[in-house]
Amino acid sequence: MPASPAQRPADCRRSALYAALAQIPPGRVVSYGQLAEQAGLGRAARWVGRCLSQLPEDTALPWHRVIAAGGRLSLPAGSPAGDEQRRRLAAEGIALSGSRLDIRRHGWHPGRQSG
């Protein structure tokens, strides 16, 4: 019987997460839960958040394109990471209203036409 997503070795889980994260195109976002599902990790949204918070500062992975459910940014404005996320999203043409964005407009769904 195959191992459940929670039982897969941590290195394999991280590799799957990073591969899915790298596929998110500029100007599009996914939720932590969507990213977990796309990586084959089931309902591991909190684990995804922890892994993303541990990425090195100079990572090329688009961590800023991962948001909380419903289009809310989970990183607080005024924090270094929160300000960096807002700056990067704005540079990709994603308009924010407070700490929210239009998930219907900017959400990414692989295999489906976005836009």
PDB file of C-alpha atoms in Angstrom:
ATOM      1  CA  MET A   1       0.000   0.000   0.000  1.00  0.00           C
ATOM      2  CA  PRO A   2       1.474   3.436  -0.947  1.00  0.00           C
ATOM      3  CA  ALA A   3       2.382   5.867   1.811  1.00  0.00           C
ATOM      4  CA  SER A   4      -0.074   8.663   2.522  1.00  0.00           C
ATOM      5  CA  PRO A   5       1.177  12.207   1.767  1.00  0.00           C
ATOM      6  CA  ALA A   6       1.848  12.765   5.474  1.00  0.00           C
ATOM      7  CA  GLN A   7       4.024   9.630   5.618  1.00  0.00           C
ATOM      8  CA  ARG A   8       6.268  10.505   2.656  1.00  0.00           C
ATOM      9  CA  PRO A   9       9.821  11.392   3.631  1.00  0.00           C
ATOM     10  CA  ALA A  10      10.264  15.110   4.291  1.00  0.00           C
ATOM     11  CA  ASP A  11      12.786  15.568   1.458  1.00  0.00           C
ATOM     12  CA  CYS A  12      10.375  14.066  -1.079  1.00  0.00           C
ATOM     13  CA  ARG A  13       7.523  16.208   0.227  1.00  0.00           C
ATOM     14  CA  ARG A  14       9.642  19.370   0.005  1.00  0.00           C
ATOM     15  CA  SER A  15      10.803  18.504  -3.506  1.00  0.00           C
ATOM     16  CA  ALA A  16       7.188  18.015  -4.625  1.00  0.00           C
ATOM     17  CA  LEU A  17       6.219  21.305  -2.974  1.00  0.00           C
ATOM     18  CA  TYR A  18       9.060  23.248  -4.611  1.00  0.00           C
ATOM     19  CA  ALA A  19       8.302  21.735  -8.031  1.00  0.00           C
ATOM     20  CA  ALA A  20       4.633  22.780  -7.779  1.00  0.00           C
ATOM     21  CA  LEU A  21       5.593  26.235  -6.478  1.00  0.00           C
ATOM     22  CA  ALA A  22       7.975  26.816  -9.390  1.00  0.00           C
ATOM     23  CA  GLN A  23       5.111  26.290 -11.859  1.00  0.00           C
ATOM     24  CA  ILE A  24       2.982  29.225 -10.662  1.00  0.00           C
ATOM     25  CA  PRO A  25       3.194  31.819 -13.436  1.00  0.00           C
ATOM     26  CA  PRO A  26       3.809  35.529 -12.847  1.00  0.00           C
ATOM     27  CA  GLY A  27       0.620  37.472 -12.143  1.00  0.00           C
ATOM     28  CA  ARG A  28      -1.145  34.407 -10.707  1.00  0.00           C
ATOM     29  CA  VAL A  29      -1.572  33.170  -7.143  1.00  0.00           C
ATOM     30  CA  VAL A  30      -2.626  30.002  -5.325  1.00  0.00           C
ATOM     31  CA  SER A  31      -3.650  29.365  -1.745  1.00  0.00           C
ATOM     32  CA  TYR A  32      -1.529  27.323   0.632  1.00  0.00           C
ATOM     33  CA  GLY A  33      -4.109  24.524   0.415  1.00  0.00           C
ATOM     34  CA  GLN A  34      -4.203  24.580  -3.384  1.00  0.00           C
ATOM     35  CA  LEU A  35      -0.425  24.381  -3.517  1.00  0.00           C
ATOM     36  CA  ALA A  36      -0.452  21.398  -1.170  1.00  0.00           C
ATOM     37  CA  GLU A  37      -2.989  19.628  -3.384  1.00  0.00           C
ATOM     38  CA  GLN A  38      -1.076  20.458  -6.578  1.00  0.00           C
ATOM     39  CA  ALA A  39       2.061  18.990  -5.002  1.00  0.00           C
ATOM     40  CA  GLY A  40       0.197  15.792  -4.111  1.00  0.00           C
ATOM     41  CA  LEU A  41       0.378  16.505  -0.385  1.00  0.00           C
ATOM     42  CA  GLY A  42      -3.308  16.404   0.434  1.00  0.00           C
ATOM     43  CA  ARG A  43      -4.534  18.880   3.006  1.00  0.00           C
ATOM     44  CA  ALA A  44      -1.154  20.102   4.216  1.00  0.00           C
ATOM     45  CA  ALA A  45      -1.713  23.882   3.991  1.00  0.00           C
ATOM     46  CA  ARG A  46      -0.072  24.625   7.346  1.00  0.00           C
ATOM     47  CA  TRP A  47       2.932  22.485   6.504  1.00  0.00           C
ATOM     48  CA  VAL A  48       3.266  24.379   3.199  1.00  0.00           C
ATOM     49  CA  GLY A  49       3.246  27.673   5.131  1.00  0.00           C
ATOM     50  CA  ARG A  50       5.974  26.459   7.474  1.00  0.00           C
ATOM     51  CA  CYS A  51       8.153  25.293   4.564  1.00  0.00           C
ATOM     52  CA  LEU A  52       7.757  28.572   2.722  1.00  0.00           C
ATOM     53  CA  SER A  53       8.676  30.522   5.844  1.00  0.00           C
ATOM     54  CA  GLN A  54      11.957  28.576   5.962  1.00  0.00           C
ATOM     55  CA  LEU A  55      13.073  29.323   2.394  1.00  0.00           C
ATOM     56  CA  PRO A  56      16.381  31.178   2.149  1.00  0.00           C
ATOM     57  CA  GLU A  57      16.056  34.911   1.453  1.00  0.00           C
ATOM     58  CA  ASP A  58      17.755  34.591  -1.933  1.00  0.00           C
ATOM     59  CA  THR A  59      15.465  31.822  -3.229  1.00  0.00           C
ATOM     60  CA  ALA A  60      14.300  32.032  -6.834  1.00  0.00           C
ATOM     61  CA  LEU A  61      11.060  30.217  -5.953  1.00  0.00           C
ATOM     62  CA  PRO A  62       7.972  32.460  -6.222  1.00  0.00           C
ATOM     63  CA  TRP A  63       6.862  32.157  -2.569  1.00  0.00           C
ATOM     64  CA  HIS A  64       5.110  35.525  -2.851  1.00  0.00           C
ATOM     65  CA  ARG A  65       2.467  33.979  -5.130  1.00  0.00           C
ATOM     66  CA  VAL A  66       1.087  31.839  -2.297  1.00  0.00           C
ATOM     67  CA  ILE A  67      -1.697  33.419  -0.273  1.00  0.00           C
ATOM     68  CA  ALA A  68      -4.319  32.489   2.296  1.00  0.00           C
ATOM     69  CA  ALA A  69      -7.703  31.191   1.196  1.00  0.00           C
ATOM     70  CA  GLY A  70     -10.140  33.677  -0.263  1.00  0.00           C
ATOM     71  CA  GLY A  71      -7.471  36.040  -1.584  1.00  0.00           C
ATOM     72  CA  ARG A  72      -6.097  37.262   1.736  1.00  0.00           C
ATOM     73  CA  LEU A  73      -2.401  37.883   2.306  1.00  0.00           C
ATOM     74  CA  SER A  74      -1.277  36.160   5.470  1.00  0.00           C
ATOM     75  CA  LEU A  75       1.969  38.097   5.888  1.00  0.00           C
ATOM     76  CA  PRO A  76       1.334  41.340   7.778  1.00  0.00           C
ATOM     77  CA  ALA A  77       1.912  44.717   6.163  1.00  0.00           C
ATOM     78  CA  GLY A  78       4.842  46.443   7.805  1.00  0.00           C
ATOM     79  CA  SER A  79       6.807  43.227   8.255  1.00  0.00           C
ATOM     80  CA  PRO A  80       9.842  42.686   5.994  1.00  0.00           C
ATOM     81  CA  ALA A  81       8.336  39.576   4.340  1.00  0.00           C
ATOM     82  CA  GLY A  82       4.869  41.130   4.086  1.00  0.00           C
ATOM     83  CA  ASP A  83       6.218  44.269   2.442  1.00  0.00           C
ATOM     84  CA  GLU A  84       8.351  42.199   0.063  1.00  0.00           C
ATOM     85  CA  GLN A  85       5.337  40.060  -0.909  1.00  0.00           C
ATOM     86  CA  ARG A  86       3.239  43.168  -1.626  1.00  0.00           C
ATOM     87  CA  ARG A  87       6.068  44.704  -3.667  1.00  0.00           C
ATOM     88  CA  ARG A  88       6.565  41.564  -5.744  1.00  0.00           C
ATOM     89  CA  LEU A  89       2.844  41.067  -6.387  1.00  0.00           C
ATOM     90  CA  ALA A  90       2.445  44.710  -7.446  1.00  0.00           C
ATOM     91  CA  ALA A  91       5.401  44.321  -9.832  1.00  0.00           C
ATOM     92  CA  GLU A  92       3.504  41.433 -11.475  1.00  0.00           C
ATOM     93  CA  GLY A  93       0.388  43.563 -11.937  1.00  0.00           C
ATOM     94  CA  ILE A  94      -1.632  42.219  -9.026  1.00  0.00           C
ATOM     95  CA  ALA A  95      -3.647  44.992  -7.401  1.00  0.00           C
ATOM     96  CA  LEU A  96      -4.269  44.762  -3.677  1.00  0.00           C
ATOM     97  CA  SER A  97      -7.064  46.270  -1.658  1.00  0.00           C
ATOM     98  CA  GLY A  98      -5.713  46.334   1.875  1.00  0.00           C
ATOM     99  CA  SER A  99      -4.513  42.796   2.436  1.00  0.00           C
ATOM    100  CA  ARG A 100      -6.718  41.208  -0.222  1.00  0.00           C
ATOM    101  CA  LEU A 101      -6.658  40.563  -3.929  1.00  0.00           C
ATOM    102  CA  ASP A 102      -9.250  39.377  -6.434  1.00  0.00           C
ATOM    103  CA  ILE A 103      -8.732  35.617  -6.359  1.00  0.00           C
ATOM    104  CA  ARG A 104     -11.146  35.116  -9.274  1.00  0.00           C
ATOM    105  CA  ARG A 105      -9.000  37.367 -11.439  1.00  0.00           C
ATOM    106  CA  HIS A 106      -5.535  36.326 -10.276  1.00  0.00           C
ATOM    107  CA  GLY A 107      -6.034  32.737  -9.132  1.00  0.00           C
ATOM    108  CA  TRP A 108      -4.149  30.048 -11.022  1.00  0.00           C
ATOM    109  CA  HIS A 109      -5.694  26.688 -11.827  1.00  0.00           C
ATOM    110  CA  PRO A 110      -3.364  24.428 -13.825  1.00  0.00           C
ATOM    111  CA  GLY A 111      -5.076  22.791 -16.735  1.00  0.00           C
ATOM    112  CA  ARG A 112      -7.799  25.438 -16.828  1.00  0.00           C
ATOM    113  CA  GLN A 113      -7.798  28.653 -18.829  1.00  0.00           C
ATOM    114  CA  SER A 114      -6.978  31.524 -16.422  1.00  0.00           C
ATOM    115  CA  GLY A 115      -8.109  35.066 -17.002  1.00  0.00           C
TER     116      GLY A 115
END
